[in-house]
Amino acid sequence: MQTTDATALPETGAAQTGVRWPWLKTYREMGVDWHTVPPVPDKTLSDYLRDHATQFPEREALVFMGQGLTYRELDARIERMAALLTAQGCRKGDVLGLHLPNMPQYVVAFGAAARLGMVCTSISPLMTPTEVAHQGNDARVRVLLTLQPLWEQVIQHAAGDMRSLDTVLVSGPGDYLGAPFTGFSTSLGSVRVLSLADQMQQPGDARPPARLGIDDVLYLQYTGGTTGAPKGARLTSRNLFTNNIQADVFYGYRLGQETVASAFPLFHIGGAAVLFNALRTASTFLLIPDPRDIAHFVGEMQKRTPTIIAAVPALYQMLCQHDGFRRLDFSGLRMAVSGAAPFAREEIERLASIIGENKFCEVYGMTETSPVQTLNPAQRFKPGSVGVPLPGTRVRIVDTETDREMPPGEPGEVTVSGPQVMQGYLAMPDATADALREHDGQLWMHTGDIGYLDDDGYLTICDRSKDMLIVGGYKVFSVEVENTVQALPRVALCAVVGRPDTQRPGNDIVQLYVQPMPDPIKGAAANDEALRNELMARCRERLSPYKVPREIFIVEAIPLTSVGKIDKKALRKH
């Protein structure tokens, strides 16, 4: 549905003057060609991995709990997994559900599915049985791969409600650590439930690799969006690998030389994108099954020094508080990438003081754009913004009511057009038509984010449209208040939400939630009332009166989503 030939984008008219496309000036100053996206090879994930098994056979592809798996070994596991799926009757177009944390099984299964022309959909391990069954039915999952504890807690309660499901493959936490989960098989009605380790030991041949076209859907990734039921974004190999290559104009991945440490969950589009780029470039990828186990994450980086780190802001904050992370040798680190949530300037400076200057870059995007739209490059980093559009990517800021394009500096809804934009939502034509709208002969993804472009083409996100508050008729952007508060050294995490003001219909009461830093002596949070007074003084000093929080809550821990983002939905229920 959506294609963009970036090499054919003319630099004429309004674009040439920089009025509509102000980022062109910044690109010229950096010596980078925005118009030309490097060519995308006609290759799928399976093709890349098979090539690396020949070119880099002994290079570690994956590292899990300290144990490495080479590209030769990974390709052999993928071939065996493809044979297993063939034995289950899987064919091109069938859907494989991946219900796992960050483990080798996830990567092996994804590679095998790509080899057979199947479609993968990631299912969060944090979902309830009802949520799993809903996604399984919507995506028409035929085979589901899960983990033994998740089978016991979730899948055995959901599988019977998944109408298209034929087979559940149950893996064990120790399958790649010398203690495989074996000797298990059962059934739930017509659904076969089998041990993955047992089945991987059975003889069999994979069906000859399907000719999966670069424009065939490879990944069906679900997103909750701003409202409503989860929607399956249909992403092709071209979407995903074009986006990798667009971002790589700034990243500069070196073939067969990088070690990537990422704690993004693979079931999230951010984690999947980092994984795809690592596998595309024959990098070594450190699999971190529990991102909140900071000691383990740091330990893995001590054993294999990363050249690239990718994490969400909340995780970087936790890393910066860990002595082991601060003592790591970062001389070989080329880049630290952040995304999925705003990162306060003071926290970026704290990270830079540990890893070194000019290594940090920030990305902005969403599931529907595979996921990156803009990138704030380390070599020309502008604090407070999320960077310039990627090569071949256009951004328009439009009035939410009239769709009129807003001038630089004026906020509106962020819309984006480019080769990374999804093909649409699965079986949801109305939602697709609402998200993808035509303008100037191009389809534009309406993100639901509020932001503005400056004169250099850098995008600043003010807020999610749903997180923007109204106080006395004025707009209050929660990010602005959060950044003001986060700068205080006694604040570990903070979040701003609003509740309806019953005395003033149509208005909100600004609520501030703060998770304080532990007291270094007592090991507990500092005095709540003293902290409240400090927070209020800071806000009154830095913010207009209508932006100052009316209600402040000091909490032991601010809830986080599975990706490590602050869970504002949970706070609104507080």
GROMACS .gro file of C-alpha atoms in nm, residues 84-508:
model
  425
   84LEU     CA    1   0.970  -2.915   1.283
   85LEU     CA    2   0.721  -2.655   1.157
   86THR     CA    3   0.698  -2.840   0.827
   87ALA     CA    4   0.611  -3.158   1.019
   88GLN     CA    5   0.328  -2.966   1.184
   89GLY     CA    6   0.190  -2.889   0.839
   90CYS     CA    7   0.289  -2.521   0.832
   91ARG     CA    8   0.295  -2.344   0.497
   92LYS     CA    9   0.364  -2.001   0.356
   93GLY     CA   10   0.128  -1.746   0.508
   94ASP     CA   11   0.055  -1.943   0.827
   95VAL     CA   12   0.105  -1.750   1.149
   96LEU     CA   13   0.352  -1.845   1.423
   97GLY     CA   14   0.291  -1.692   1.766
   98LEU     CA   15   0.600  -1.618   1.976
   99HIS     CA   16   0.516  -1.601   2.346
  100LEU     CA   17   0.861  -1.569   2.501
  101PRO     CA   18   1.099  -1.334   2.680
  102ASN     CA   19   1.438  -1.257   2.521
  103MET     CA   20   1.573  -1.607   2.453
  104PRO     CA   21   1.747  -1.792   2.166
  105GLN     CA   22   1.424  -1.982   2.098
  106TYR     CA   23   1.260  -1.658   1.985
  107VAL     CA   24   1.531  -1.586   1.727
  108VAL     CA   25   1.549  -1.946   1.602
  109ALA     CA   26   1.173  -1.965   1.555
  110PHE     CA   27   1.154  -1.628   1.381
  111GLY     CA   28   1.431  -1.730   1.140
  112ALA     CA   29   1.259  -2.062   1.068
  113ALA     CA   30   0.926  -1.893   1.004
  114ALA     CA   31   1.092  -1.652   0.762
  115ARG     CA   32   1.254  -1.950   0.585
  116LEU     CA   33   0.913  -2.107   0.529
  117GLY     CA   34   0.738  -1.785   0.434
  118MET     CA   35   0.533  -1.780   0.754
  119VAL     CA   36   0.423  -1.468   0.940
  120CYS     CA   37   0.532  -1.410   1.300
  121THR     CA   38   0.337  -1.231   1.568
  122SER     CA   39   0.487  -1.154   1.908
  123ILE     CA   40   0.268  -1.206   2.214
  124SER     CA   41   0.371  -1.033   2.535
  125PRO     CA   42   0.448  -1.274   2.822
  126LEU     CA   43   0.270  -1.028   3.049
  127MET     CA   44  -0.069  -1.075   2.881
  128THR     CA   45  -0.358  -1.245   3.056
  129PRO     CA   46  -0.513  -1.561   2.906
  130THR     CA   47  -0.803  -1.354   2.773
  131GLU     CA   48  -0.566  -1.110   2.601
  132VAL     CA   49  -0.357  -1.394   2.454
  133ALA     CA   50  -0.668  -1.565   2.317
  134HIS     CA   51  -0.788  -1.238   2.161
  135GLN     CA   52  -0.460  -1.179   1.978
  136GLY     CA   53  -0.432  -1.545   1.879
  137ASN     CA   54  -0.778  -1.537   1.722
  138ASP     CA   55  -0.727  -1.200   1.556
  139ALA     CA   56  -0.393  -1.304   1.406
  140ARG     CA   57  -0.515  -1.660   1.330
  141VAL     CA   58  -0.216  -1.818   1.504
  142ARG     CA   59  -0.162  -2.178   1.391
  143VAL     CA   60   0.141  -2.270   1.601
  144LEU     CA   61   0.232  -2.108   1.932
  145LEU     CA   62   0.578  -2.125   2.092
  146THR     CA   63   0.584  -2.054   2.464
  147LEU     CA   64   0.791  -2.110   2.778
  148GLN     CA   65   0.714  -2.379   3.035
  149PRO     CA   66   0.615  -2.138   3.318
  150LEU     CA   67   0.402  -1.937   3.073
  151TRP     CA   68   0.234  -2.255   2.953
  152GLU     CA   69   0.137  -2.339   3.309
  153GLN     CA   70   0.025  -1.990   3.407
  154VAL     CA   71  -0.130  -1.859   3.086
  155ILE     CA   72  -0.145  -2.070   2.772
  156GLN     CA   73  -0.323  -2.375   2.909
  157HIS     CA   74  -0.602  -2.135   3.008
  158ALA     CA   75  -0.605  -1.963   2.669
  159ALA     CA   76  -0.535  -2.231   2.409
  160GLY     CA   77  -0.884  -2.380   2.417
  161ASP     CA   78  -1.028  -2.044   2.312
  162MET     CA   79  -0.793  -1.997   2.014
  163ARG     CA   80  -0.992  -2.120   1.718
  164SER     CA   81  -0.710  -2.144   1.462
  165LEU     CA   82  -0.453  -2.304   1.693
  166ASP     CA   83  -0.321  -2.651   1.600
  167THR     CA   84  -0.003  -2.689   1.805
  168VAL     CA   85   0.163  -2.546   2.115
  169LEU     CA   86   0.538  -2.596   2.144
  170VAL     CA   87   0.659  -2.564   2.503
  171SER     CA   88   1.021  -2.465   2.558
  172GLY     CA   89   1.216  -2.475   2.883
  173PRO     CA   90   1.431  -2.198   3.032
  174GLY     CA   91   1.726  -2.438   3.019
  175ASP     CA   92   1.685  -2.558   2.659
  176TYR     CA   93   1.999  -2.369   2.551
  177LEU     CA   94   2.180  -2.408   2.883
  178GLY     CA   95   2.228  -2.784   2.893
  179ALA     CA   96   1.905  -2.866   3.078
  180PRO     CA   97   1.633  -2.902   2.813
  181PHE     CA   98   1.266  -2.944   2.898
  182THR     CA   99   1.185  -3.292   2.765
  183GLY     CA  100   0.940  -3.577   2.804
  184PHE     CA  101   0.630  -3.362   2.785
  185SER     CA  102   0.327  -3.395   2.561
  186THR     CA  103  -0.044  -3.350   2.614
  187SER     CA  104  -0.345  -3.209   2.437
  188LEU     CA  105  -0.622  -2.957   2.488
  189GLY     CA  106  -0.910  -3.076   2.276
  190SER     CA  107  -0.775  -3.080   1.921
  191VAL     CA  108  -0.464  -2.876   2.012
  192ARG     CA  109  -0.139  -3.074   2.034
  193VAL     CA  110   0.097  -2.964   2.315
  194LEU     CA  111   0.455  -3.079   2.262
  195SER     CA  112   0.799  -3.029   2.415
  196LEU     CA  113   1.010  -2.817   2.180
  197ALA     CA  114   1.330  -2.995   2.285
  198ASP     CA  115   1.178  -3.336   2.212
  199GLN     CA  116   1.059  -3.228   1.870
  200MET     CA  117   1.391  -3.066   1.779
  201GLN     CA  118   1.555  -3.407   1.826
  202GLN     CA  119   1.324  -3.579   1.577
  203PRO     CA  120   1.452  -3.644   1.223
  204GLY     CA  121   1.293  -3.449   0.942
  205ASP     CA  122   1.354  -3.213   0.654
  206ALA     CA  123   1.229  -2.861   0.608
  207ARG     CA  124   1.015  -2.782   0.308
  208PRO     CA  125   1.227  -2.608   0.042
  209PRO     CA  126   1.256  -2.240   0.140
  210ALA     CA  127   0.955  -2.041   0.027
  211ARG     CA  128   1.024  -1.750  -0.200
  212LEU     CA  129   0.914  -1.488   0.048
  213GLY     CA  130   0.898  -1.160  -0.140
  214ILE     CA  131   1.043  -0.852   0.019
  215ASP     CA  132   0.694  -0.698   0.008
  216ASP     CA  133   0.522  -0.996   0.172
  217VAL     CA  134   0.416  -0.946   0.534
  218LEU     CA  135   0.683  -1.089   0.764
  219TYR     CA  136   0.576  -0.950   1.099
  220LEU     CA  137   0.230  -0.892   1.243
  221GLN     CA  138   0.302  -0.669   1.540
  222TYR     CA  139   0.021  -0.565   1.771
  223THR     CA  140  -0.015  -0.219   1.913
  224GLY     CA  141  -0.271  -0.080   2.151
  225GLY     CA  142  -0.248   0.261   1.991
  226THR     CA  143  -0.416   0.546   2.177
  227THR     CA  144  -0.758   0.385   2.218
  228GLY     CA  145  -0.952   0.069   2.150
  229ALA     CA  146  -0.857  -0.294   2.107
  230PRO     CA  147  -0.504  -0.396   2.001
  231LYS     CA  148  -0.445  -0.371   1.627
  232GLY     CA  149  -0.214  -0.589   1.416
  233ALA     CA  150   0.024  -0.373   1.213
  234ARG     CA  151   0.123  -0.555   0.893
  235LEU     CA  152   0.497  -0.506   0.836
  236THR     CA  153   0.695  -0.640   0.541
  237SER     CA  154   1.062  -0.725   0.506
  238ARG     CA  155   1.096  -0.407   0.300
  239ASN     CA  156   0.943  -0.199   0.579
  240LEU     CA  157   1.168  -0.348   0.847
  241PHE     CA  158   1.499  -0.366   0.666
  242THR     CA  159   1.453  -0.032   0.489
  243ASN     CA  160   1.407   0.122   0.832
  244ASN     CA  161   1.725  -0.049   0.954
  245ILE     CA  162   1.917   0.089   0.657
  246GLN     CA  163   1.766   0.437   0.693
  247ALA     CA  164   1.880   0.456   1.056
  248ASP     CA  165   2.215   0.300   0.968
  249VAL     CA  166   2.303   0.615   0.775
  250PHE     CA  167   2.366   0.753   1.126
  251TYR     CA  168   2.442   0.433   1.318
  252GLY     CA  169   2.709   0.308   1.078
  253TYR     CA  170   2.696  -0.059   1.178
  254ARG     CA  171   3.018  -0.235   1.069
  255LEU     CA  172   2.957  -0.575   0.913
  256GLY     CA  173   3.065  -0.854   1.144
  257GLN     CA  174   3.219  -0.620   1.404
  258GLU     CA  175   2.951  -0.499   1.642
  259THR     CA  176   2.843  -0.629   1.982
  260VAL     CA  177   2.492  -0.510   2.065
  261ALA     CA  178   2.359  -0.502   2.420
  262SER     CA  179   1.985  -0.445   2.419
  263ALA     CA  180   1.733  -0.493   2.695
  264PHE     CA  181   1.437  -0.398   2.478
  265PRO     CA  182   1.191  -0.691   2.489
  266LEU     CA  183   1.190  -0.872   2.156
  267PHE     CA  184   0.810  -0.887   2.167
  268HIS     CA  185   0.816  -0.504   2.137
  269ILE     CA  186   0.882  -0.345   1.799
  270GLY     CA  187   1.181  -0.155   1.939
  271GLY     CA  188   1.349  -0.476   2.052
  272ALA     CA  189   1.266  -0.652   1.727
  273ALA     CA  190   1.415  -0.365   1.523
  274VAL     CA  191   1.741  -0.371   1.720
  275LEU     CA  192   1.758  -0.750   1.677
  276PHE     CA  193   1.692  -0.734   1.302
  277ASN     CA  194   1.965  -0.475   1.251
  278ALA     CA  195   2.210  -0.682   1.455
  279LEU     CA  196   2.135  -0.999   1.259
  280ARG     CA  197   2.137  -0.812   0.927
  281THR     CA  198   2.492  -0.692   0.998
  282ALA     CA  199   2.632  -1.017   1.150
  283SER     CA  200   2.665  -0.854   1.490
  284THR     CA  201   2.683  -1.032   1.824
  285PHE     CA  202   2.356  -0.978   2.011
  286LEU     CA  203   2.337  -1.006   2.391
  287LEU     CA  204   1.999  -1.151   2.490
  288ILE     CA  205   1.880  -1.006   2.821
  289PRO     CA  206   1.577  -1.203   2.945
  290ASP     CA  207   1.491  -0.971   3.236
  291PRO     CA  208   1.583  -0.606   3.177
  292ARG     CA  209   1.516  -0.519   3.540
  293ASP     CA  210   1.791  -0.755   3.655
  294ILE     CA  211   2.049  -0.480   3.627
  295ALA     CA  212   2.325  -0.687   3.786
  296HIS     CA  213   2.288  -0.955   3.516
  297PHE     CA  214   2.274  -0.697   3.237
  298VAL     CA  215   2.592  -0.532   3.365
  299GLY     CA  216   2.758  -0.872   3.409
  300GLU     CA  217   2.694  -0.963   3.045
  301MET     CA  218   2.844  -0.632   2.932
  302GLN     CA  219   3.150  -0.696   3.150
  303LYS     CA  220   3.212  -1.027   2.970
  304ARG     CA  221   3.153  -0.895   2.619
  305THR     CA  222   3.212  -0.524   2.585
  306PRO     CA  223   2.932  -0.372   2.378
  307THR     CA  224   2.996  -0.136   2.092
  308ILE     CA  225   2.626  -0.044   2.087
  309ILE     CA  226   2.373  -0.025   2.372
  310ALA     CA  227   1.998   0.017   2.322
  311ALA     CA  228   1.755   0.078   2.609
  312VAL     CA  229   1.464   0.289   2.726
  313PRO     CA  230   1.527   0.597   2.945
  314ALA     CA  231   1.404   0.432   3.266
  315LEU     CA  232   1.656   0.149   3.219
  316TYR     CA  233   1.942   0.391   3.148
  317GLN     CA  234   1.852   0.567   3.472
  318MET     CA  235   1.871   0.237   3.662
  319LEU     CA  236   2.202   0.151   3.493
  320CYS     CA  237   2.351   0.489   3.587
  321GLN     CA  238   2.269   0.416   3.951
  322HIS     CA  239   2.458   0.082   3.940
  323ASP     CA  240   2.823   0.088   4.050
  324GLY     CA  241   2.917  -0.191   3.809
  325PHE     CA  242   2.784   0.001   3.510
  326ARG     CA  243   2.970   0.314   3.609
  327ARG     CA  244   3.293   0.112   3.629
  328LEU     CA  245   3.261  -0.047   3.283
  329ASP     CA  246   3.519   0.034   3.017
  330PHE     CA  247   3.329   0.232   2.755
  331SER     CA  248   3.627   0.313   2.534
  332GLY     CA  249   3.495   0.072   2.270
  333LEU     CA  250   3.135   0.192   2.291
  334ARG     CA  251   3.037   0.378   1.976
  335MET     CA  252   2.674   0.450   2.044
  336ALA     CA  253   2.401   0.441   2.307
  337VAL     CA  254   2.051   0.451   2.160
  338SER     CA  255   1.740   0.548   2.352
  339GLY     CA  256   1.377   0.539   2.248
  340ALA     CA  257   1.015   0.458   2.338
  341ALA     CA  258   0.985   0.741   2.594
  342PRO     CA  259   1.114   1.095   2.659
  343PHE     CA  260   1.459   1.126   2.818
  344ALA     CA  261   1.521   1.431   3.037
  345ARG     CA  262   1.822   1.646   2.949
  346GLU     CA  263   1.977   1.610   3.294
  347GLU     CA  264   1.957   1.231   3.269
  348ILE     CA  265   2.122   1.237   2.925
  349GLU     CA  266   2.406   1.444   3.070
  350ARG     CA  267   2.443   1.198   3.357
  351LEU     CA  268   2.467   0.908   3.109
  352ALA     CA  269   2.720   1.098   2.894
  353SER     CA  270   2.940   1.157   3.199
  354ILE     CA  271   2.968   0.778   3.232
  355ILE     CA  272   2.988   0.651   2.872
  356GLY     CA  273   3.158   0.952   2.714
  357GLU     CA  274   3.047   1.248   2.507
  358ASN     CA  275   2.899   1.236   2.157
  359LYS     CA  276   2.785   0.874   2.182
  360PHE     CA  277   2.418   0.920   2.269
  361CYS     CA  278   2.141   0.932   2.013
  362GLU     CA  279   1.765   0.923   2.052
  363VAL     CA  280   1.501   0.780   1.819
  364TYR     CA  281   1.130   0.841   1.788
  365GLY     CA  282   0.876   0.621   1.621
  366MET     CA  283   0.596   0.370   1.662
  367THR     CA  284   0.503   0.016   1.570
  368GLU     CA  285   0.330   0.130   1.252
  369THR     CA  286   0.654   0.281   1.117
  370SER     CA  287   0.880  -0.022   1.171
  371PRO     CA  288   0.947   0.173   1.408
  372VAL     CA  289   1.182   0.472   1.360
  373GLN     CA  290   1.069   0.802   1.206
  374THR     CA  291   1.324   1.053   1.338
  375LEU     CA  292   1.671   1.030   1.488
  376ASN     CA  293   1.864   1.278   1.701
  377PRO     CA  294   2.219   1.205   1.583
  378ALA     CA  295   2.507   1.197   1.829
  379GLN     CA  296   2.721   1.411   1.600
  380ARG     CA  297   2.459   1.689   1.596
  381PHE     CA  298   2.250   1.620   1.904
  382LYS     CA  299   1.986   1.876   1.996
  383PRO     CA  300   1.865   1.830   2.356
  384GLY     CA  301   1.490   1.833   2.402
  385SER     CA  302   1.412   1.715   2.050
  386VAL     CA  303   1.383   1.369   1.894
  387GLY     CA  304   1.585   1.460   1.588
  388VAL     CA  305   1.535   1.494   1.216
  389PRO     CA  306   1.336   1.267   0.982
  390LEU     CA  307   1.531   0.965   0.856
  391PRO     CA  308   1.646   0.966   0.492
  392GLY     CA  309   1.345   0.938   0.263
  393THR     CA  310   1.105   1.012   0.549
  394ARG     CA  311   0.880   1.316   0.550
  395VAL     CA  312   0.712   1.470   0.853
  396ARG     CA  313   0.416   1.708   0.851
  397ILE     CA  314   0.274   1.882   1.156
  398VAL     CA  315  -0.098   1.934   1.108
  399ASP     CA  316  -0.384   2.095   1.295
  400THR     CA  317  -0.580   1.816   1.463
  401GLU     CA  318  -0.912   1.966   1.357
  402THR     CA  319  -0.850   2.100   1.004
  403ASP     CA  320  -0.543   1.899   0.886
  404ARG     CA  321  -0.383   2.234   0.795
  405GLU     CA  322  -0.003   2.218   0.795
  406MET     CA  323   0.145   2.412   1.084
  407PRO     CA  324   0.447   2.645   1.045
  408PRO     CA  325   0.776   2.577   1.227
  409GLY     CA  326   0.743   2.622   1.600
  410GLU     CA  327   0.367   2.564   1.609
  411PRO     CA  328   0.248   2.234   1.764
  412GLY     CA  329   0.008   1.996   1.597
  413GLU     CA  330  -0.031   1.626   1.524
  414VAL     CA  331   0.281   1.454   1.389
  415THR     CA  332   0.219   1.274   1.060
  416VAL     CA  333   0.481   1.076   0.871
  417SER     CA  334   0.528   0.932   0.522
  418GLY     CA  335   0.803   0.699   0.408
  419PRO     CA  336   0.897   0.346   0.301
  420GLN     CA  337   0.888   0.220   0.660
  421VAL     CA  338   0.515   0.288   0.704
  422MET     CA  339   0.305  -0.025   0.756
  423GLN     CA  340   0.076  -0.183   0.499
  424GLY     CA  341  -0.223  -0.126   0.727
  425TYR     CA  342  -0.395  -0.301   1.017
  426LEU     CA  343  -0.505  -0.662   0.984
  427ALA     CA  344  -0.877  -0.687   0.903
  428MET     CA  345  -0.948  -0.335   1.033
  429PRO     CA  346  -1.024  -0.118   0.729
  430ASP     CA  347  -1.180   0.165   0.928
  431ALA     CA  348  -0.885   0.190   1.167
  432THR     CA  349  -0.646   0.172   0.869
  433ALA     CA  350  -0.830   0.450   0.687
  434ASP     CA  351  -0.821   0.665   1.000
  435ALA     CA  352  -0.447   0.613   1.053
  436LEU     CA  353  -0.331   0.625   0.689
  437ARG     CA  354  -0.466   0.928   0.502
  438GLU     CA  355  -0.373   1.057   0.159
  439HIS     CA  356  -0.218   1.399   0.106
  440ASP     CA  357  -0.024   1.520  -0.198
  441GLY     CA  358  -0.044   1.173  -0.351
  442GLN     CA  359   0.121   1.008  -0.048
  443LEU     CA  360  -0.020   0.813   0.245
  444TRP     CA  361   0.055   0.971   0.580
  445MET     CA  362   0.055   0.790   0.912
  446HIS     CA  363  -0.126   0.996   1.178
  447THR     CA  364   0.067   0.922   1.495
  448GLY     CA  365  -0.157   1.074   1.763
  449ASP     CA  366   0.147   1.258   1.900
  450ILE     CA  367   0.159   1.634   1.941
  451GLY     CA  368   0.482   1.804   1.837
  452TYR     CA  369   0.646   2.074   1.629
  453LEU     CA  370   0.935   2.117   1.386
  454ASP     CA  371   1.192   2.391   1.440
  455ASP     CA  372   1.374   2.589   1.171
  456ASP     CA  373   1.643   2.318   1.145
  457GLY     CA  374   1.388   2.039   1.092
  458TYR     CA  375   1.427   1.889   1.440
  459LEU     CA  376   1.108   1.745   1.584
  460THR     CA  377   1.006   1.810   1.944
  461ILE     CA  378   0.732   1.594   2.094
  462CYS     CA  379   0.510   1.787   2.331
  463ASP     CA  380   0.293   1.497   2.434
  464ARG     CA  381   0.073   1.214   2.329
  465SER     CA  382  -0.260   1.368   2.235
  466LYS     CA  383  -0.420   1.163   2.514
  467ASP     CA  384  -0.163   1.287   2.768
  468MET     CA  385  -0.211   1.656   2.693
  469LEU     CA  386  -0.407   1.825   2.970
  470ILE     CA  387  -0.635   2.129   2.961
  471VAL     CA  388  -0.622   2.368   3.256
  472GLY     CA  389  -0.823   2.688   3.242
  473GLY     CA  390  -0.845   2.653   2.866
  474TYR     CA  391  -0.465   2.630   2.833
  475LYS     CA  392  -0.274   2.325   2.709
  476VAL     CA  393  -0.042   2.156   2.958
  477PHE     CA  394   0.212   1.915   2.812
  478SER     CA  395   0.296   1.649   3.069
  479VAL     CA  396   0.649   1.608   2.929
  480GLU     CA  397   0.735   1.969   3.013
  481VAL     CA  398   0.632   1.927   3.376
  482GLU     CA  399   0.809   1.590   3.401
  483ASN     CA  400   1.135   1.729   3.262
  484THR     CA  401   1.121   2.013   3.515
  485VAL     CA  402   1.079   1.772   3.806
  486GLN     CA  403   1.316   1.500   3.680
  487ALA     CA  404   1.608   1.743   3.704
  488LEU     CA  405   1.596   1.727   4.084
  489PRO     CA  406   1.860   1.485   4.221
  490ARG     CA  407   1.615   1.338   4.473
  491VAL     CA  408   1.377   1.224   4.197
  492ALA     CA  409   1.431   0.875   4.057
  493LEU     CA  410   1.124   0.867   3.830
  494CYS     CA  411   0.824   1.092   3.783
  495ALA     CA  412   0.507   1.106   3.578
  496VAL     CA  413   0.229   1.357   3.520
  497VAL     CA  414  -0.130   1.258   3.450
  498GLY     CA  415  -0.458   1.442   3.475
  499ARG     CA  416  -0.792   1.369   3.631
  500PRO     CA  417  -1.113   1.545   3.532
  501ASP     CA  418  -1.184   1.862   3.727
  502THR     CA  419  -1.541   1.814   3.845
  503GLN     CA  420  -1.566   2.182   3.937
  504ARG     CA  421  -1.462   2.296   3.589
  505PRO     CA  422  -1.598   2.061   3.320
  506GLY     CA  423  -1.361   2.019   3.028
  507ASN     CA  424  -1.058   2.090   3.245
  508ASP     CA  425  -0.804   1.865   3.418
   0.00000   0.00000   0.00000
